[in-house]
mmCIF file of C-alpha atoms in Angstrom:
data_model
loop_
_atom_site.group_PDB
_atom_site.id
_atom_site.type_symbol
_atom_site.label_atom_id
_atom_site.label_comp_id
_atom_site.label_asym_id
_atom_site.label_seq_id
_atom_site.Cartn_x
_atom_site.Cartn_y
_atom_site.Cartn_z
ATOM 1 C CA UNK G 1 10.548 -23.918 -10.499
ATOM 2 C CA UNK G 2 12.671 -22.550 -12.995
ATOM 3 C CA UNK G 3 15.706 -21.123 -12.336
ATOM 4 C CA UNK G 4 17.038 -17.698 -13.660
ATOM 5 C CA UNK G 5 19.246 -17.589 -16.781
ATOM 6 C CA UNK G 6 21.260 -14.134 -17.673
ATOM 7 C CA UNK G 7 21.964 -13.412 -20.874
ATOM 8 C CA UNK G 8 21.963 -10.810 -23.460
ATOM 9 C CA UNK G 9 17.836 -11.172 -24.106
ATOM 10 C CA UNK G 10 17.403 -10.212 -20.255
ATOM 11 C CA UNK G 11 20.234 -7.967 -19.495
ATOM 12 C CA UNK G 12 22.198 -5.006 -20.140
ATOM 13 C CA UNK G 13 25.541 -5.730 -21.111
ATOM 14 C CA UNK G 14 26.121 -3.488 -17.833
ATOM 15 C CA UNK G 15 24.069 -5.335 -16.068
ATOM 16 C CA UNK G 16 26.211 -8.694 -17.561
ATOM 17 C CA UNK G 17 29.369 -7.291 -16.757
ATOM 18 C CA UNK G 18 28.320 -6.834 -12.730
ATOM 19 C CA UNK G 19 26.382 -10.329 -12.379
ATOM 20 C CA UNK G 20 29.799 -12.253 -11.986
ATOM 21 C CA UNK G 21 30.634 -10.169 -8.942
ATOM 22 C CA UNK G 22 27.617 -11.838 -7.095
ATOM 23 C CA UNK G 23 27.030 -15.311 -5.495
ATOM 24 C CA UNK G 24 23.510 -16.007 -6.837
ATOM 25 C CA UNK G 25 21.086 -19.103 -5.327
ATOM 26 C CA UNK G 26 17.435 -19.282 -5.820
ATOM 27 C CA UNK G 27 15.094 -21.112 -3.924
ATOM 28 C CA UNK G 28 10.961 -21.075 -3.695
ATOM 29 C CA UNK G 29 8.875 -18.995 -1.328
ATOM 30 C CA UNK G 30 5.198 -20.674 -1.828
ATOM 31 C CA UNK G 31 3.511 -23.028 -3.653
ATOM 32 C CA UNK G 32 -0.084 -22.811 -5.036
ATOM 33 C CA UNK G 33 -0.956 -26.480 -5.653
ATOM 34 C CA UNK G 34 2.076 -28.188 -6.990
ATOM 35 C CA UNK G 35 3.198 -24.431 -8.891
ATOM 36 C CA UNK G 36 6.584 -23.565 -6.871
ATOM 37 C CA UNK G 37 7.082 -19.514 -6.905
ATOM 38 C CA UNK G 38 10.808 -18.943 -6.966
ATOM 39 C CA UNK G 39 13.030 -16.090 -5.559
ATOM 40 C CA UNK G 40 16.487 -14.920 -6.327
ATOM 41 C CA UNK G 41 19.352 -14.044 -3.577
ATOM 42 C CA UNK G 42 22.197 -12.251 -4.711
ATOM 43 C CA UNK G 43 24.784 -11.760 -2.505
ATOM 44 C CA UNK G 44 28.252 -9.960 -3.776
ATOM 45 C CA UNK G 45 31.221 -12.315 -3.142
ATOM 46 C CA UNK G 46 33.052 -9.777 -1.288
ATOM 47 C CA UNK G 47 30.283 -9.656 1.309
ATOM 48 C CA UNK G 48 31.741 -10.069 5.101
ATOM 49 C CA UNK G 49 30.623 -11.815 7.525
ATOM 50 C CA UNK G 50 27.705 -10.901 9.832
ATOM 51 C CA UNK G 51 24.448 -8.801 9.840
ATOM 52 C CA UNK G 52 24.108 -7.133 6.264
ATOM 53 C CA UNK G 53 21.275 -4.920 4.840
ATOM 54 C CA UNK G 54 18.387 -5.921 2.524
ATOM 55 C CA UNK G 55 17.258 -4.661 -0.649
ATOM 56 C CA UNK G 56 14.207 -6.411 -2.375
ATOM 57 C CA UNK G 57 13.336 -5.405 -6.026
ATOM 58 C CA UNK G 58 10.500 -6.473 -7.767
ATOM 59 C CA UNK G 59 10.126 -6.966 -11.530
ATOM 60 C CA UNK G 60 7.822 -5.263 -14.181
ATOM 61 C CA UNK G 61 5.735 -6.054 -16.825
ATOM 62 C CA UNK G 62 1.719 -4.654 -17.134
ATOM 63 C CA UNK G 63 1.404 -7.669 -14.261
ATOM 64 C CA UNK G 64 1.577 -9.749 -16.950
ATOM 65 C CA UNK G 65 4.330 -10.973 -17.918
ATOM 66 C CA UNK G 66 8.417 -10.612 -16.664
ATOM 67 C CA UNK G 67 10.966 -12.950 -14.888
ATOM 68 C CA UNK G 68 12.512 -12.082 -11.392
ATOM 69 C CA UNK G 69 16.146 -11.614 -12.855
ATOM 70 C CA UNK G 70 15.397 -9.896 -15.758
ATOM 71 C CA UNK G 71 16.311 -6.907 -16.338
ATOM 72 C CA UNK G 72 18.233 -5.833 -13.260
ATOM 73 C CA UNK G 73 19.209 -2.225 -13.554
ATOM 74 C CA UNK G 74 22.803 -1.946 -13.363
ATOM 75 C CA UNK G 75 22.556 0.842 -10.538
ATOM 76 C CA UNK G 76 20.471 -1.422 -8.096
ATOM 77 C CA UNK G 77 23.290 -4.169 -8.438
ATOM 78 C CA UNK G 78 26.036 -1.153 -8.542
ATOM 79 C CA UNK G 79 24.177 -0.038 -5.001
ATOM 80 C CA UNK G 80 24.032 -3.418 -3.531
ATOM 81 C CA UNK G 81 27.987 -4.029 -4.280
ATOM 82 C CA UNK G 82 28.410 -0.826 -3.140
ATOM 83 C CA UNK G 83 27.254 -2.092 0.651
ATOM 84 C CA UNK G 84 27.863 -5.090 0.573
ATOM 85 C CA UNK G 85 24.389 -5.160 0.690
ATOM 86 C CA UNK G 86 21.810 -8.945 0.475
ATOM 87 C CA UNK G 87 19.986 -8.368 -3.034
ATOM 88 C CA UNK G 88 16.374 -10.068 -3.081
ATOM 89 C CA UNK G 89 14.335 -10.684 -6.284
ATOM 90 C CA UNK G 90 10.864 -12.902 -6.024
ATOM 91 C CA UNK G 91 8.493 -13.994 -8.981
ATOM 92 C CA UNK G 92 4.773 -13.558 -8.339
ATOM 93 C CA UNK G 93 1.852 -14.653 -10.348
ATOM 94 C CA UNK G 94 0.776 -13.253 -12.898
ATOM 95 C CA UNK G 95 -2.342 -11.660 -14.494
ATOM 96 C CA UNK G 96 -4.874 -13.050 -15.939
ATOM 97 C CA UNK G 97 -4.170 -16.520 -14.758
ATOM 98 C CA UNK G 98 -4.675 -15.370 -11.385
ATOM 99 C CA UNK G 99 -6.889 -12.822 -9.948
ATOM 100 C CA UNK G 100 -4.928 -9.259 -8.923
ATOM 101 C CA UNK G 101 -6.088 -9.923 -5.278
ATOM 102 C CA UNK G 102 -4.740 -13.734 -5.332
ATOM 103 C CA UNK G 103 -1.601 -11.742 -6.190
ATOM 104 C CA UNK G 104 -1.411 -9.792 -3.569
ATOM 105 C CA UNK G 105 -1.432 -12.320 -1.437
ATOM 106 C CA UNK G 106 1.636 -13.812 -3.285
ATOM 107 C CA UNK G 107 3.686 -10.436 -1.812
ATOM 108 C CA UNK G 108 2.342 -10.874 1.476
ATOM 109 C CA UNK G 109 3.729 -14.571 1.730
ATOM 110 C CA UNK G 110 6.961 -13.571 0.269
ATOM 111 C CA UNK G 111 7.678 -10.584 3.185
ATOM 112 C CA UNK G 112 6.598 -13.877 5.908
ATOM 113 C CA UNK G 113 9.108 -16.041 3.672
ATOM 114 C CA UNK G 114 11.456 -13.022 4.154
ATOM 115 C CA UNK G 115 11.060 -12.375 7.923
ATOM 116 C CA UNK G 116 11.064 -16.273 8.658
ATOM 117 C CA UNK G 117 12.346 -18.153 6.685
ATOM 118 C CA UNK G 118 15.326 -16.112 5.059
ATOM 119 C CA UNK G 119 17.649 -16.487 8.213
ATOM 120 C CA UNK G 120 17.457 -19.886 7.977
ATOM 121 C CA UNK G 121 18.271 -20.050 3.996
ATOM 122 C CA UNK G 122 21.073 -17.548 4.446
ATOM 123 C CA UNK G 123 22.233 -19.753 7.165
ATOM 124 C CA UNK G 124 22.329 -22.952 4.896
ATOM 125 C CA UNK G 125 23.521 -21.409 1.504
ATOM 126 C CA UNK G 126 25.752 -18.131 2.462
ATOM 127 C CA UNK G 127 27.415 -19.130 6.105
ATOM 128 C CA UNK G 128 28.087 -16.145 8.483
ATOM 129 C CA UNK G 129 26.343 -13.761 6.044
ATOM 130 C CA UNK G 130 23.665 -12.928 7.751
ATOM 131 C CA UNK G 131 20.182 -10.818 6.461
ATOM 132 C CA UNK G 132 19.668 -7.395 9.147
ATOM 133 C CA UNK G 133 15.726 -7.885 9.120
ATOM 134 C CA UNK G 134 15.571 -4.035 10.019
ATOM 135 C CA UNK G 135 17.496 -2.770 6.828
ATOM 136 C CA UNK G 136 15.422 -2.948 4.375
ATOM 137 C CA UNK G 137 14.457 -0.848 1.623
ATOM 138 C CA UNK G 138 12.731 -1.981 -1.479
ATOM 139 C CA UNK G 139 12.558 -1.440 -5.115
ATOM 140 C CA UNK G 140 11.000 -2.062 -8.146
ATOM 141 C CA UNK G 141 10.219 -0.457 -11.534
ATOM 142 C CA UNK G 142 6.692 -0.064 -13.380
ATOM 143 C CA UNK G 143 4.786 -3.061 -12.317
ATOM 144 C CA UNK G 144 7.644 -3.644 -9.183
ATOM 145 C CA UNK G 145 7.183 -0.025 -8.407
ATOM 146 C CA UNK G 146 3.499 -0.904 -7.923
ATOM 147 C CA UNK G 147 4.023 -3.760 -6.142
ATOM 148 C CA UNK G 148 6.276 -1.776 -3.664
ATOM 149 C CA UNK G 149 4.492 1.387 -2.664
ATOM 150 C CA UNK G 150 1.553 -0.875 -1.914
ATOM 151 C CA UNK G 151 3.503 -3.194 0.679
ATOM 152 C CA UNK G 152 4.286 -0.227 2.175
ATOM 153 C CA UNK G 153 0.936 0.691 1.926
ATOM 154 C CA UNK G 154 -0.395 -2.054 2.945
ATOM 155 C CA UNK G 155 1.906 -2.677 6.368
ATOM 156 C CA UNK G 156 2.991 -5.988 4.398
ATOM 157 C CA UNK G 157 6.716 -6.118 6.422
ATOM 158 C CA UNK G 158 6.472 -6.243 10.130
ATOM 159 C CA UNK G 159 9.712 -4.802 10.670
ATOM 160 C CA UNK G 160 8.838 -1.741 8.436
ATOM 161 C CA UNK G 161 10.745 -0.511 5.703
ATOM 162 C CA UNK G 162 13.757 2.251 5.773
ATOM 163 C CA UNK G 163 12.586 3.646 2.067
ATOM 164 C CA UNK G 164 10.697 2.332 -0.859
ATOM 165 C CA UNK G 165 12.131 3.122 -4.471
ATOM 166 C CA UNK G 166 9.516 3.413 -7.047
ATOM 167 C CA UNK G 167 10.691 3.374 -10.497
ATOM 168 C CA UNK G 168 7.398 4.912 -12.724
ATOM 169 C CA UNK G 169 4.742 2.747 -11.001
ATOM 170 C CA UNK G 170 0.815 2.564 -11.822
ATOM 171 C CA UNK G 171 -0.247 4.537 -8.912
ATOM 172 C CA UNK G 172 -3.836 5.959 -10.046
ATOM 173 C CA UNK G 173 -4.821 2.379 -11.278
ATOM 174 C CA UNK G 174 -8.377 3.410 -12.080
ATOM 175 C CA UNK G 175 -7.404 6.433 -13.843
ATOM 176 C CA UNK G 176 -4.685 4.644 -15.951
ATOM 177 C CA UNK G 177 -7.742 2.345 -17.089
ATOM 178 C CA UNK G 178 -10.012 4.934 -17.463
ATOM 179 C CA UNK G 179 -7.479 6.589 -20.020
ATOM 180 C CA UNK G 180 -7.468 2.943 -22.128
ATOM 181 C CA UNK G 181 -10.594 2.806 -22.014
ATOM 182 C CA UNK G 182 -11.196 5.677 -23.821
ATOM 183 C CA UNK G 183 -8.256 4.615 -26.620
ATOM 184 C CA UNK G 184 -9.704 5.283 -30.155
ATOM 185 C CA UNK G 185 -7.728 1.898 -31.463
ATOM 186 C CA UNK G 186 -8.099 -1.174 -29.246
ATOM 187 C CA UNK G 187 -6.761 -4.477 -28.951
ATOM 188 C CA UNK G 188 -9.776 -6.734 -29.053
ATOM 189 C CA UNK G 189 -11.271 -8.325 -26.442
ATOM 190 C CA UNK G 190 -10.953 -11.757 -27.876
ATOM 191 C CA UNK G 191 -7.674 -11.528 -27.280
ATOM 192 C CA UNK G 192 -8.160 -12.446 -24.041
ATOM 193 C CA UNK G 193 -10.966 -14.495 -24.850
ATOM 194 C CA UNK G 194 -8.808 -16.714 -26.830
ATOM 195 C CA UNK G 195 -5.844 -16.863 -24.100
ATOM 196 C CA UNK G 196 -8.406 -18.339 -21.608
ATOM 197 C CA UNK G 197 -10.348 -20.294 -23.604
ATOM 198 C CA UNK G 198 -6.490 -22.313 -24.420
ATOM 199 C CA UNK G 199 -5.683 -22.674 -20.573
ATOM 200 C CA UNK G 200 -5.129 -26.272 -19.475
ATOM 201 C CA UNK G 201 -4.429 -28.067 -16.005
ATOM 202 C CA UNK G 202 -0.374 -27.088 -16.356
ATOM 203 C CA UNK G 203 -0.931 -23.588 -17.903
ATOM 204 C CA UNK G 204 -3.964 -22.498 -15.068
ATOM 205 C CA UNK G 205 -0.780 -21.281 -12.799
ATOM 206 C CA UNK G 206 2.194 -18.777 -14.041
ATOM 207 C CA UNK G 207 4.618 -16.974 -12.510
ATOM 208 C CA UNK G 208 7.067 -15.761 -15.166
ATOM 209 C CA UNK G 209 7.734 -15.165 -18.652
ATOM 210 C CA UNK G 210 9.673 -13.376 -20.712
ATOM 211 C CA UNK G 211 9.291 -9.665 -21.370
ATOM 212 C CA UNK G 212 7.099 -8.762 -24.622
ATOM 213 C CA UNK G 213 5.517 -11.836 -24.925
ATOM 214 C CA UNK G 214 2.487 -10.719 -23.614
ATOM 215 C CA UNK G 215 1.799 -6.884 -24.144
ATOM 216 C CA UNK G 216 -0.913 -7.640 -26.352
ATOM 217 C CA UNK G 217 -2.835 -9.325 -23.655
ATOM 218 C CA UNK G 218 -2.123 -6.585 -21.098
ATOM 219 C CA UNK G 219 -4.116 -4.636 -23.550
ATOM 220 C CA UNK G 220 -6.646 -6.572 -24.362
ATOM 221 C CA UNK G 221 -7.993 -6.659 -20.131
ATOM 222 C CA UNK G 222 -7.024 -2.637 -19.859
ATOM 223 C CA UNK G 223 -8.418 -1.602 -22.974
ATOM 224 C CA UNK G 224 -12.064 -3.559 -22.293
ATOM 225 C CA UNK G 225 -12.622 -3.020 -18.879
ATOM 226 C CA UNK G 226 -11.698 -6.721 -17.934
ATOM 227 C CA UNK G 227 -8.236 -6.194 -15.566
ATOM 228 C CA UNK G 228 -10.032 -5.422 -12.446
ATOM 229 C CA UNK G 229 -12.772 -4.571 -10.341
ATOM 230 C CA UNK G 230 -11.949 -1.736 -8.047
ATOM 231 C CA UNK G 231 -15.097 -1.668 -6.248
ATOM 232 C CA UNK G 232 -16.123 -2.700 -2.638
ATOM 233 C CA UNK G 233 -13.510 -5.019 -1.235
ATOM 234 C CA UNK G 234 -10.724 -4.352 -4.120
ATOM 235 C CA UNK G 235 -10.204 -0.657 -3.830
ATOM 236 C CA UNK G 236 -7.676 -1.389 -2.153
ATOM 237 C CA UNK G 237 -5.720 -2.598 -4.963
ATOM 238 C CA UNK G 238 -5.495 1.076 -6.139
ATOM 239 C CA UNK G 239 -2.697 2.783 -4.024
ATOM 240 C CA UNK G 240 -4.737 6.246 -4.241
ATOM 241 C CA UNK G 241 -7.429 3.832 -1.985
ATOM 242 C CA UNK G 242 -5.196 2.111 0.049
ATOM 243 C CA UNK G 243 -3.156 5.528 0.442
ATOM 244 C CA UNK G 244 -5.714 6.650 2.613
ATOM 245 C CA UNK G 245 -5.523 4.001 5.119
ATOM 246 C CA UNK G 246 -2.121 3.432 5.160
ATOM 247 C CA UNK G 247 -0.033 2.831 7.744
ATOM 248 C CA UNK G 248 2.994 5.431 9.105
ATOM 249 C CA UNK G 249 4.726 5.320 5.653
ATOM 250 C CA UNK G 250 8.981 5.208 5.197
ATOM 251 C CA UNK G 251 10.780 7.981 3.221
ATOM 252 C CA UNK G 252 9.992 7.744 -0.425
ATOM 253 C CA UNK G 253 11.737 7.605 -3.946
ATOM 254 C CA UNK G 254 9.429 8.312 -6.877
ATOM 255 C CA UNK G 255 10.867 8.559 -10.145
ATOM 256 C CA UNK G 256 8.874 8.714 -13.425
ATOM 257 C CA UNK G 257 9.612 10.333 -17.170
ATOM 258 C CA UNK G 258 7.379 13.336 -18.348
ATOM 259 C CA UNK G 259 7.601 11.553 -21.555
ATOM 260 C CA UNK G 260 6.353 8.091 -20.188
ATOM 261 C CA UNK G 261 4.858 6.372 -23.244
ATOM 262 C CA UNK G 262 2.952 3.416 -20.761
ATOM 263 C CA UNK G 263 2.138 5.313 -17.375
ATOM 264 C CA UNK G 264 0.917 8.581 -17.371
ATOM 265 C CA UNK G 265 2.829 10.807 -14.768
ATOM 266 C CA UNK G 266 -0.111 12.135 -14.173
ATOM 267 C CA UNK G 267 -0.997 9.281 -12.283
ATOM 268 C CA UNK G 268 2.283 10.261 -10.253
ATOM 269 C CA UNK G 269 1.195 13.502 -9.754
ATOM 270 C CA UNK G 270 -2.111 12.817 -8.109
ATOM 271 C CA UNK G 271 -0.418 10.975 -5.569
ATOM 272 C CA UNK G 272 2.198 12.575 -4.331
ATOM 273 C CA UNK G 273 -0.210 15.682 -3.879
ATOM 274 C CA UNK G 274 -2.873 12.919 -1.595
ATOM 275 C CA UNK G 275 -0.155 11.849 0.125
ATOM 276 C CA UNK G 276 0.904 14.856 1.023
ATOM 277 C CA UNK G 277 -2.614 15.992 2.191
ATOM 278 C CA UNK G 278 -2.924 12.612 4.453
ATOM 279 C CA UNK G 279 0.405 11.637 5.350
ATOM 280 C CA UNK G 280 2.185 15.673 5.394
ATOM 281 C CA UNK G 281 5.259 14.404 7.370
ATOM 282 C CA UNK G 282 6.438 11.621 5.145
ATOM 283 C CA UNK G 283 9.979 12.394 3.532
ATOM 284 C CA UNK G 284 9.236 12.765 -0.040
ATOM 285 C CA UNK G 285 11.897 12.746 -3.225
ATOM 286 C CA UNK G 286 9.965 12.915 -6.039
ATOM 287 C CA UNK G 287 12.099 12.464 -9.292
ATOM 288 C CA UNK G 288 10.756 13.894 -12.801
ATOM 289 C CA UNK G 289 12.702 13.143 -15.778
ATOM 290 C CA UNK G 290 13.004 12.656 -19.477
ATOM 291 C CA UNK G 291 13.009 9.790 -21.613
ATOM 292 C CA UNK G 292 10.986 6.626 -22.401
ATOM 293 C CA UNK G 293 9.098 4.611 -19.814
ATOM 294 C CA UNK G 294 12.415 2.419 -18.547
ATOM 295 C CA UNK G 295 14.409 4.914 -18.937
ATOM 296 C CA UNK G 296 16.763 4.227 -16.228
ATOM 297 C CA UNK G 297 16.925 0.622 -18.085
ATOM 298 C CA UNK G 298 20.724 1.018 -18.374
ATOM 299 C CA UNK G 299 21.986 3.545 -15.712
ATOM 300 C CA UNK G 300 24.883 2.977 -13.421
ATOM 301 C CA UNK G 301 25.144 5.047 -10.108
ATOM 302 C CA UNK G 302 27.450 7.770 -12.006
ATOM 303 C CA UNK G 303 23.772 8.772 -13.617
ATOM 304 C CA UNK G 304 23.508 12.475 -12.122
ATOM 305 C CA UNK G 305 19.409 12.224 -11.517
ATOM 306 C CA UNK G 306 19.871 9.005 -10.070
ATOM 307 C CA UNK G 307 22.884 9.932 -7.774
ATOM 308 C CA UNK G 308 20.771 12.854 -6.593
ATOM 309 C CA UNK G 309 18.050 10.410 -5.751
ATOM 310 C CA UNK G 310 19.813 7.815 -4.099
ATOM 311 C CA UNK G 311 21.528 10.527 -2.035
ATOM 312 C CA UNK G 312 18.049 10.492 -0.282
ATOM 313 C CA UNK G 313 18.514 7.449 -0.188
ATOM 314 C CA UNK G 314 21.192 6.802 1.696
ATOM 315 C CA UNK G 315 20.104 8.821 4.598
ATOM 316 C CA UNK G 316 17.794 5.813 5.392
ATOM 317 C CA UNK G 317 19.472 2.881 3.731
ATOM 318 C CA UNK G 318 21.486 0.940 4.739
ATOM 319 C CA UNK G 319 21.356 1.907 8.555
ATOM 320 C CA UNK G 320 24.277 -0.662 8.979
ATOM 321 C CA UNK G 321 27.187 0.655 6.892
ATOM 322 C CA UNK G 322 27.920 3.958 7.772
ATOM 323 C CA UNK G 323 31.369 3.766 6.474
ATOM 324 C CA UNK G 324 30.564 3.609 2.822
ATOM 325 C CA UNK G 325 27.832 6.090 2.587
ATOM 326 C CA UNK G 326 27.537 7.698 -0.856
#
């Protein structure tokens, strides 16, 4: 398992500036044969002792490529300072190594790592800090924000979640494809082609990589109709499926640029209007801005949209701390 390096290739210098502030272990959730998938715990160094609430990001990257520590927006680790507050990153496999459905099992084990075997961790590595299993909210941009509407979606946490923050996540999978698809200039299939033909025994399994290593490849399976079947049993890997069986669902963040260059907002758009047909009562903030796909890549709390949106925030998370409310 490889553990997490920060540095100026995976980091704001923000986001550099905060990191020394935190106690940071890593450990391993699963394995899949003798492939260990790691997770990060970040835990500020002021922290007190006892019960303290949970927030769980999870990376982007096309679900292709990315590394759990990369990239941490300086407002998430802002917020979790902020509250004193048990930061959570896990790796997860990636495509096309590993089926999208294979993957989604990979988030399911990690939120049974989280209710069972986090105490114990916690209580090896960190003391009297202690993880409040019902104060939890969850995070993620692009690919993460992806990943965590659909464990909401998908009842993953048994505990249930106080809010899910989703930073300009592939919502409308089958439309996004539908729009590559149709792309005038492709990346060739043999791109992918090639990449599997070259797997080996010790390559078969990955779980992380650095950003922009693998766009091309992302492509290559969206562009020719080979990242995923959304028929029959996987339709529930598109959230506007699994939307409509859903569970109760927690208070929501969207945010997503009109100007997004990689996701359509469309997509966005779509699905906050079905939700709002089949689940009318959920607490909605949706978030439209300006700027380029990550555009909150470098944003501290003092960011006016994003104080407005964690305002919303903060009337569900954290549940434990109302002394330091924003």
């Amino acid at each position: 398992m490889a553990a997490p390096r920060f540095n100026e290739t995976n980091q704001s210098i923000k986001s550099l500036n905060l990191l020394p502030q935190f106690n940071i272990t890593d450990t391993m959730y699963k394995t899949v044969g003798e492939h260990e998938i790691g997770v990060t715990i970040l835990v500020p160094k002021t922290t007190p002792p006892g019960k303290r609430p949970v927030l769980v990001r999870f990376h982007g990257g096309a679900m292709t490529e990315g590394e759990r520590e990369s990239f941490l927006r300086p407002w998430i680790l802002e917020l979790v300072l902020k509250h004193h507050s048990i930061l959570i990153t896990p790796d997860y496999r990636l495509r096309p190594e590993t089926d999208w459905e294979d993957i989604m099992d990979d988030i399911r084990d990690f939120w049974t790592w989280v209710e069972n075997n986090l105490p114990i961790y916690l209580r090896e590595n960190y003391g009297p800090v202690e993880a409040d299993l019902h104060d939890v909210a969850v995070t993620g941009e692009s690919a993460g924000g992806y990943y965590t509407v659909q464990s909401g979606l998908l009842g993953m946490y048994r505990h249930g979640f106080n809010v899910l923050v989703c930073g300009y996540p592939l919502i409308d999978v089958a439309e996004h494809l539908r729009r590559l698809e149709a792309s005038k200039e492709k990346i060739p299939l043999s791109v992918l082609e090639s990449h599997m033909h070259n797997l080996t025994e010790q390559t078969r399994f990955l779980s992380r990589t650095p950003y922009g290593t693998r766009m091309r490849l992302a492509a290559s399976m969206m562009m020719n109709g080979r990242f995923v079947d959304l028929s029959g049993k996987n339709a529930y890997l598109d959230p506007m499926t699994s939307l409509e069986s859903a569970p109760p669902l927690p208070p929501i963040v969207l945010m997503h640029s009109r100007e997004d260059e990689s996701v359509n907002i469309d997509g966005a758009y779509q699905w906050v209007a079905k939700l709002k047909k089949v689940q009318p009562d959920v607490q909605l903030y949706f978030s439209i801005e300006n700027g380029p796909h990550s555009f909150d890549h470098d944003m501290g709390l003092d960011e006016p949209c994003l104080r407005t949106a964690l305002t919303f925030v903060n009337k569900f998370w954290p549940c434990s701390t109302l002394d330091d409310r924003l």
